[in-house]
PDB file of C-alpha atoms in Angstrom:
ATOM      1  CA  GLU A   1      35.074  58.045   0.953  1.00 86.00           C
ATOM      2  CA  ILE A   2      37.190  54.906   0.604  1.00 90.00           C
ATOM      3  CA  VAL A   3      34.079  52.724   0.697  1.00 86.00           C
ATOM      4  CA  ASN A   4      32.486  54.925  -1.990  1.00 85.00           C
ATOM      5  CA  LEU A   5      35.588  54.489  -4.172  1.00 88.00           C
ATOM      6  CA  ARG A   6      35.461  50.714  -3.714  1.00 89.00           C
ATOM      7  CA  PHE A   7      31.814  50.632  -4.769  1.00 86.00           C
ATOM      8  CA  ARG A   8      32.580  52.835  -7.786  1.00 87.00           C
ATOM      9  CA  ASP A   9      35.523  50.630  -8.825  1.00 90.00           C
ATOM     10  CA  ALA A  10      33.343  47.532  -8.595  1.00 89.00           C
ATOM     11  CA  ALA A  11      30.617  49.266 -10.650  1.00 89.00           C
ATOM     12  CA  ILE A  12      28.051  48.750  -7.885  1.00 87.00           C
ATOM     13  CA  ASP A  13      25.528  51.405  -6.880  1.00 88.00           C
ATOM     14  CA  ARG A  14      26.019  52.005  -3.162  1.00 85.00           C
ATOM     15  CA  ALA A  15      22.562  53.511  -2.716  1.00 87.00           C
ATOM     16  CA  LEU A  16      21.023  50.347  -4.178  1.00 87.00           C
ATOM     17  CA  VAL A  17      23.054  48.156  -1.826  1.00 86.00           C
ATOM     18  CA  SER A  18      22.026  50.306   1.153  1.00 87.00           C
ATOM     19  CA  ARG A  19      18.360  50.084   0.145  1.00 87.00           C
ATOM     20  CA  LEU A  20      18.494  46.302  -0.339  1.00 83.00           C
ATOM     21  CA  THR A  21      20.338  45.640   2.929  1.00 87.00           C
ATOM     22  CA  ARG A  22      18.271  48.045   5.030  1.00 89.00           C
ATOM     23  CA  ARG A  23      17.166  46.612   8.375  1.00 88.00           C
ATOM     24  CA  VAL A  24      13.679  45.177   8.291  1.00 86.00           C
ATOM     25  CA  GLU A  25      11.424  46.539  11.016  1.00 85.00           C
ATOM     26  CA  MET A  26       9.734  43.726  12.880  1.00 81.00           C
ATOM     27  CA  SER A  27       7.182  43.722  15.636  1.00 80.00           C
ATOM     28  CA  GLU A  28       7.096  40.995  18.259  1.00 80.00           C
ATOM     29  CA  LEU A  29       3.687  39.445  18.700  1.00 82.00           C
ATOM     30  CA  GLY A  30       2.373  37.261  21.477  1.00 78.00           C
ATOM     31  CA  LEU A  31       0.507  33.989  21.119  1.00 80.00           C
ATOM     32  CA  LEU A  32      -2.860  33.676  19.425  1.00 82.00           C
ATOM     33  CA  GLN A  33      -5.759  33.342  21.827  1.00 82.00           C
ATOM     34  CA  ARG A  34      -9.425  32.447  21.645  1.00 86.00           C
ATOM     35  CA  ASP A  35     -12.146  34.793  22.810  1.00 85.00           C
ATOM     36  CA  THR A  36     -15.274  33.733  24.691  1.00 84.00           C
ATOM     37  CA  SER A  37     -17.062  32.670  21.483  1.00 88.00           C
ATOM     38  CA  GLY A  38     -14.156  30.417  20.468  1.00 85.00           C
ATOM     39  CA  ALA A  39     -12.943  32.595  17.611  1.00 88.00           C
ATOM     40  CA  ILE A  40      -9.219  33.203  17.309  1.00 88.00           C
ATOM     41  CA  LYS A  41      -8.128  36.715  18.256  1.00 85.00           C
ATOM     42  CA  ALA A  42      -5.249  38.441  16.544  1.00 83.00           C
ATOM     43  CA  ALA A  43      -1.967  38.320  18.431  1.00 82.00           C
ATOM     44  CA  ALA A  44      -1.225  41.459  20.415  1.00 79.00           C
ATOM     45  CA  PRO A  45       2.189  43.134  20.323  1.00 81.00           C
ATOM     46  CA  VAL A  46       4.543  42.027  23.099  1.00 78.00           C
ATOM     47  CA  ASP A  47       4.970  44.592  25.851  1.00 79.00           C
ATOM     48  CA  LYS A  48       8.581  44.596  27.080  1.00 78.00           C
ATOM     49  CA  VAL A  49       7.586  45.868  30.521  1.00 77.00           C
ATOM     50  CA  ARG A  50       5.303  42.867  31.001  1.00 79.00           C
ATOM     51  CA  THR A  51       7.742  40.310  29.599  1.00 79.00           C
ATOM     52  CA  THR A  52      10.954  41.726  31.060  1.00 82.00           C
ATOM     53  CA  GLY A  53      10.244  44.335  33.726  1.00 83.00           C
ATOM     54  CA  ILE A  54       7.953  42.301  35.965  1.00 84.00           C
ATOM     55  CA  PRO A  55      10.209  39.168  36.103  1.00 84.00           C
ATOM     56  CA  VAL A  56      13.329  41.285  36.669  1.00 86.00           C
ATOM     57  CA  GLY A  57      11.529  43.236  39.390  1.00 87.00           C
ATOM     58  CA  MET A  58      10.528  40.025  41.149  1.00 88.00           C
ATOM     59  CA  MET A  59      14.061  38.668  40.813  1.00 88.00           C
ATOM     60  CA  MET A  60      15.433  41.854  42.382  1.00 89.00           C
ATOM     61  CA  ILE A  61      12.938  41.576  45.249  1.00 91.00           C
ATOM     62  CA  LEU A  62      14.111  38.013  45.837  1.00 90.00           C
ATOM     63  CA  LEU A  63      17.786  38.986  45.674  1.00 89.00           C
ATOM     64  CA  PHE A  64      17.480  42.057  47.915  1.00 89.00           C
ATOM     65  CA  SER A  65      15.380  40.224  50.498  1.00 90.00           C
ATOM     66  CA  VAL A  66      17.828  37.343  50.778  1.00 89.00           C
ATOM     67  CA  MET A  67      20.943  39.542  50.617  1.00 87.00           C
ATOM     68  CA  SER A  68      19.725  41.843  53.375  1.00 88.00           C
ATOM     69  CA  ALA A  69      19.007  39.050  55.865  1.00 87.00           C
ATOM     70  CA  ALA A  70      21.176  35.981  55.162  1.00 85.00           C
ATOM     71  CA  PRO A  71      24.703  37.495  55.400  1.00 84.00           C
ATOM     72  CA  GLN A  72      23.823  38.987  58.800  1.00 87.00           C
ATOM     73  CA  LEU A  73      23.651  35.460  60.172  1.00 88.00           C
ATOM     74  CA  LEU A  74      27.386  35.085  59.598  1.00 86.00           C
ATOM     75  CA  ASN A  75      28.145  38.171  61.699  1.00 86.00           C
ATOM     76  CA  SER A  76      25.699  37.089  64.379  1.00 86.00           C
ATOM     77  CA  VAL A  77      27.224  33.630  64.806  1.00 86.00           C
ATOM     78  CA  ILE A  78      30.799  34.963  64.850  1.00 86.00           C
ATOM     79  CA  GLU A  79      29.960  37.707  67.373  1.00 85.00           C
ATOM     80  CA  GLU A  80      28.259  35.222  69.681  1.00 84.00           C
ATOM     81  CA  LYS A  81      31.278  32.907  69.476  1.00 81.00           C
ATOM     82  CA  MET A  82      33.731  35.726  70.175  1.00 80.00           C
ATOM     83  CA  SER A  83      31.798  37.158  73.134  1.00 81.00           C
ATOM     84  CA  ARG A  84      31.024  33.694  74.579  1.00 79.00           C
ATOM     85  CA  ILE A  85      27.258  34.318  74.467  1.00 80.00           C
ATOM     86  CA  SER A  86      26.706  31.106  72.524  1.00 76.00           C
ATOM     87  CA  GLU A  87      28.154  29.058  75.418  1.00 78.00           C
ATOM     88  CA  VAL A  88      25.508  30.461  77.756  1.00 81.00           C
ATOM     89  CA  LEU A  89      22.758  29.925  75.192  1.00 81.00           C
ATOM     90  CA  ILE A  90      23.809  26.338  74.473  1.00 79.00           C
ATOM     91  CA  GLY A  91      23.497  25.648  78.208  1.00 82.00           C
ATOM     92  CA  SER A  92      19.713  25.968  77.868  1.00 86.00           C
ATOM     93  CA  ILE A  93      19.050  24.860  74.265  1.00 87.00           C
ATOM     94  CA  THR A  94      20.718  22.570  71.746  1.00 88.00           C
ATOM     95  CA  PRO A  95      22.977  24.003  69.041  1.00 84.00           C
ATOM     96  CA  PHE A  96      20.470  22.842  66.409  1.00 88.00           C
ATOM     97  CA  GLU A  97      17.666  24.789  68.110  1.00 89.00           C
ATOM     98  CA  LEU A  98      19.870  27.889  68.339  1.00 87.00           C
ATOM     99  CA  MET A  99      20.862  27.811  64.677  1.00 89.00           C
ATOM    100  CA  MET A 100      17.358  26.892  63.488  1.00 92.00           C
ATOM    101  CA  GLY A 101      15.938  29.793  65.482  1.00 91.00           C
ATOM    102  CA  LYS A 102      18.394  32.156  63.839  1.00 90.00           C
ATOM    103  CA  LEU A 103      17.558  30.715  60.422  1.00 92.00           C
ATOM    104  CA  LEU A 104      13.794  31.004  60.892  1.00 94.00           C
ATOM    105  CA  GLY A 105      14.156  34.551  62.231  1.00 92.00           C
ATOM    106  CA  SER A 106      16.214  35.503  59.188  1.00 91.00           C
ATOM    107  CA  MET A 107      13.605  33.936  56.918  1.00 92.00           C
ATOM    108  CA  ALA A 108      10.876  35.954  58.649  1.00 93.00           C
ATOM    109  CA  VAL A 109      12.842  39.169  58.091  1.00 92.00           C
ATOM    110  CA  SER A 110      13.242  38.269  54.403  1.00 92.00           C
ATOM    111  CA  LEU A 111       9.511  37.592  54.089  1.00 93.00           C
ATOM    112  CA  LEU A 112       8.671  40.917  55.725  1.00 94.00           C
ATOM    113  CA  LEU A 113      11.016  42.808  53.411  1.00 92.00           C
ATOM    114  CA  ALA A 114       9.633  41.002  50.377  1.00 92.00           C
ATOM    115  CA  THR A 115       6.091  41.840  51.451  1.00 93.00           C
ATOM    116  CA  VAL A 116       6.977  45.527  51.751  1.00 94.00           C
ATOM    117  CA  TYR A 117       8.683  45.455  48.337  1.00 92.00           C
ATOM    118  CA  LEU A 118       5.772  43.575  46.757  1.00 91.00           C
ATOM    119  CA  VAL A 119       3.174  45.999  48.115  1.00 92.00           C
ATOM    120  CA  GLY A 120       5.231  48.976  46.924  1.00 92.00           C
ATOM    121  CA  GLY A 121       5.979  47.393  43.546  1.00 90.00           C
ATOM    122  CA  THR A 122       2.347  46.472  42.998  1.00 91.00           C
ATOM    123  CA  ALA A 123       1.270  50.033  43.850  1.00 92.00           C
ATOM    124  CA  VAL A 124       3.779  51.427  41.339  1.00 91.00           C
ATOM    125  CA  ALA A 125       2.683  48.894  38.693  1.00 89.00           C
ATOM    126  CA  ARG A 126      -0.977  49.827  39.208  1.00 90.00           C
ATOM    127  CA  HIS A 127      -0.116  53.512  38.967  1.00 92.00           C
ATOM    128  CA  TYR A 128       1.473  52.975  35.546  1.00 89.00           C
ATOM    129  CA  GLY A 129      -1.293  50.656  34.296  1.00 86.00           C
ATOM    130  CA  TYR A 130       0.494  47.334  34.753  1.00 85.00           C
ATOM    131  CA  GLY A 131      -1.399  46.160  37.825  1.00 82.00           C
ATOM    132  CA  ASP A 132      -2.989  43.293  35.898  1.00 84.00           C
ATOM    133  CA  SER A 133       0.479  41.908  35.111  1.00 83.00           C
ATOM    134  CA  ILE A 134       1.179  40.915  38.704  1.00 86.00           C
ATOM    135  CA  HIS A 135      -0.941  37.960  39.763  1.00 87.00           C
ATOM    136  CA  LEU A 136      -1.443  36.556  43.242  1.00 90.00           C
ATOM    137  CA  SER A 137      -0.001  33.251  42.057  1.00 91.00           C
ATOM    138  CA  ASP A 138       3.217  35.070  41.064  1.00 89.00           C
ATOM    139  CA  MET A 139       3.431  36.577  44.539  1.00 90.00           C
ATOM    140  CA  ALA A 140       2.798  33.180  46.132  1.00 93.00           C
ATOM    141  CA  TRP A 141       5.540  31.536  44.045  1.00 93.00           C
ATOM    142  CA  LEU A 142       7.900  34.402  44.909  1.00 92.00           C
ATOM    143  CA  ARG A 143       7.275  33.713  48.596  1.00 93.00           C
ATOM    144  CA  VAL A 144       7.888  29.969  48.125  1.00 95.00           C
ATOM    145  CA  PHE A 145      11.189  30.618  46.353  1.00 93.00           C
ATOM    146  CA  LEU A 146      12.088  33.249  48.951  1.00 93.00           C
ATOM    147  CA  ILE A 147      11.547  30.786  51.791  1.00 94.00           C
ATOM    148  CA  LEU A 148      13.698  28.191  50.039  1.00 94.00           C
ATOM    149  CA  ALA A 149      16.443  30.688  49.175  1.00 92.00           C
ATOM    150  CA  SER A 150      16.460  32.082  52.715  1.00 92.00           C
ATOM    151  CA  LEU A 151      16.818  28.610  54.179  1.00 92.00           C
ATOM    152  CA  ILE A 152      19.553  27.561  51.745  1.00 92.00           C
ATOM    153  CA  PHE A 153      21.679  30.709  51.879  1.00 91.00           C
ATOM    154  CA  GLY A 154      21.018  31.305  55.560  1.00 91.00           C
ATOM    155  CA  ALA A 155      22.252  27.783  56.314  1.00 92.00           C
ATOM    156  CA  ILE A 156      25.363  28.413  54.194  1.00 91.00           C
ATOM    157  CA  PHE A 157      26.192  31.631  56.054  1.00 90.00           C
ATOM    158  CA  ILE A 158      25.492  30.075  59.458  1.00 91.00           C
ATOM    159  CA  THR A 159      27.823  27.207  58.540  1.00 90.00           C
ATOM    160  CA  ILE A 160      30.571  29.622  57.521  1.00 90.00           C
ATOM    161  CA  GLY A 161      30.094  31.572  60.770  1.00 88.00           C
ATOM    162  CA  ALA A 162      30.250  28.382  62.845  1.00 87.00           C
ATOM    163  CA  ALA A 163      33.429  27.232  61.071  1.00 87.00           C
ATOM    164  CA  CYS A 164      35.342  30.518  61.516  1.00 84.00           C
ATOM    165  CA  SER A 165      36.620  32.186  64.644  1.00 80.00           C
ATOM    166  CA  ASP A 166      36.742  35.766  63.343  1.00 80.00           C
ATOM    167  CA  LEU A 167      35.460  37.856  60.448  1.00 81.00           C
ATOM    168  CA  LYS A 168      38.789  37.805  58.564  1.00 82.00           C
ATOM    169  CA  ASP A 169      38.674  34.012  58.314  1.00 82.00           C
ATOM    170  CA  ALA A 170      35.071  34.159  57.148  1.00 84.00           C
ATOM    171  CA  GLN A 171      35.788  36.594  54.308  1.00 83.00           C
ATOM    172  CA  GLY A 172      37.842  34.011  52.457  1.00 83.00           C
ATOM    173  CA  MET A 173      35.110  31.417  52.790  1.00 84.00           C
ATOM    174  CA  MET A 174      32.347  33.824  51.739  1.00 84.00           C
ATOM    175  CA  THR A 175      33.554  34.122  48.146  1.00 85.00           C
ATOM    176  CA  PRO A 176      32.134  30.775  46.954  1.00 85.00           C
ATOM    177  CA  ALA A 177      28.859  31.478  48.769  1.00 83.00           C
ATOM    178  CA  MET A 178      28.551  34.925  47.187  1.00 83.00           C
ATOM    179  CA  ILE A 179      29.328  33.526  43.712  1.00 86.00           C
ATOM    180  CA  LEU A 180      26.614  30.933  44.207  1.00 84.00           C
ATOM    181  CA  MET A 181      24.221  33.654  45.331  1.00 81.00           C
ATOM    182  CA  MET A 182      25.048  35.945  42.407  1.00 83.00           C
ATOM    183  CA  LEU A 183      24.928  33.228  39.722  1.00 84.00           C
ATOM    184  CA  PRO A 184      21.230  33.790  38.877  1.00 79.00           C
ATOM    185  CA  TRP A 185      21.841  37.528  38.740  1.00 79.00           C
ATOM    186  CA  MET A 186      24.679  37.027  36.242  1.00 84.00           C
ATOM    187  CA  THR A 187      22.633  34.727  33.987  1.00 85.00           C
ATOM    188  CA  TRP A 188      19.201  36.382  34.180  1.00 81.00           C
ATOM    189  CA  PHE A 189      19.262  37.842  30.667  1.00 80.00           C
ATOM    190  CA  SER A 190      19.857  34.483  28.974  1.00 83.00           C
ATOM    191  CA  ILE A 191      17.265  32.760  31.136  1.00 80.00           C
ATOM    192  CA  LEU A 192      14.679  35.482  30.502  1.00 77.00           C
ATOM    193  CA  ASN A 193      15.166  35.284  26.739  1.00 75.00           C
ATOM    194  CA  ALA A 194      14.746  31.491  26.667  1.00 74.00           C
ATOM    195  CA  PRO A 195      12.989  30.358  29.850  1.00 68.00           C
TER     196      PRO A 195
END
C-alpha cells in the first residue's frame, strides 16, 4: 500500500512500470553447427541435464571414489605402526615398496569403485534418454584424473600417517589435506559456469 501511495504521489502509473520492467523470458541456445551437406543448422536449446548434471555426476564419482579409499591409508599406516607390523614388513621389503604397494592398492580400489559408479550411472542415463551424453572419452579422462587424484591424495594421507604416532595426532594434520580435497567441490559451480 505504501508503494502504491508513492507511485500515486509521483503521478506514475504502477501498472505501466510493472509492465515495462517485467522480466524478459530468454532461452539458452547452444552453438550453431553444420549438417552433413554443410548448411548451418539452427542452434538447439541447451539442456541443463547435459551441461550440468553429467559433469557434476562425474565430479561426484571422482570425489566419492577418492574419499572412500585414500583416507583409509592413514588408518592403515597408523595401525601398522602401533601394532609393530610395519617393523616385520620392513624386514623383508623397503619402506618405499611398502608405501607404494599401499598406494597402488588404494588406487585400484578407487578405480573399481569408479567403474561400478560409471556403469550404474551410464545405465541410469540411458534409461532416461541421456546415454548419448556420456562418451567413452569422458570415461577415459575420468579414469586418468582418478588415477592422478588417488596417487596425490593417497600419498598425502600416507605421509600424515607416517608422521603421526596415533589417530589423535593425525586429526590435526588432516584438516589441510581435507580442505585441499574439498576445494574443487566448493568451487564447482563457478567453474561449471565458466570452464
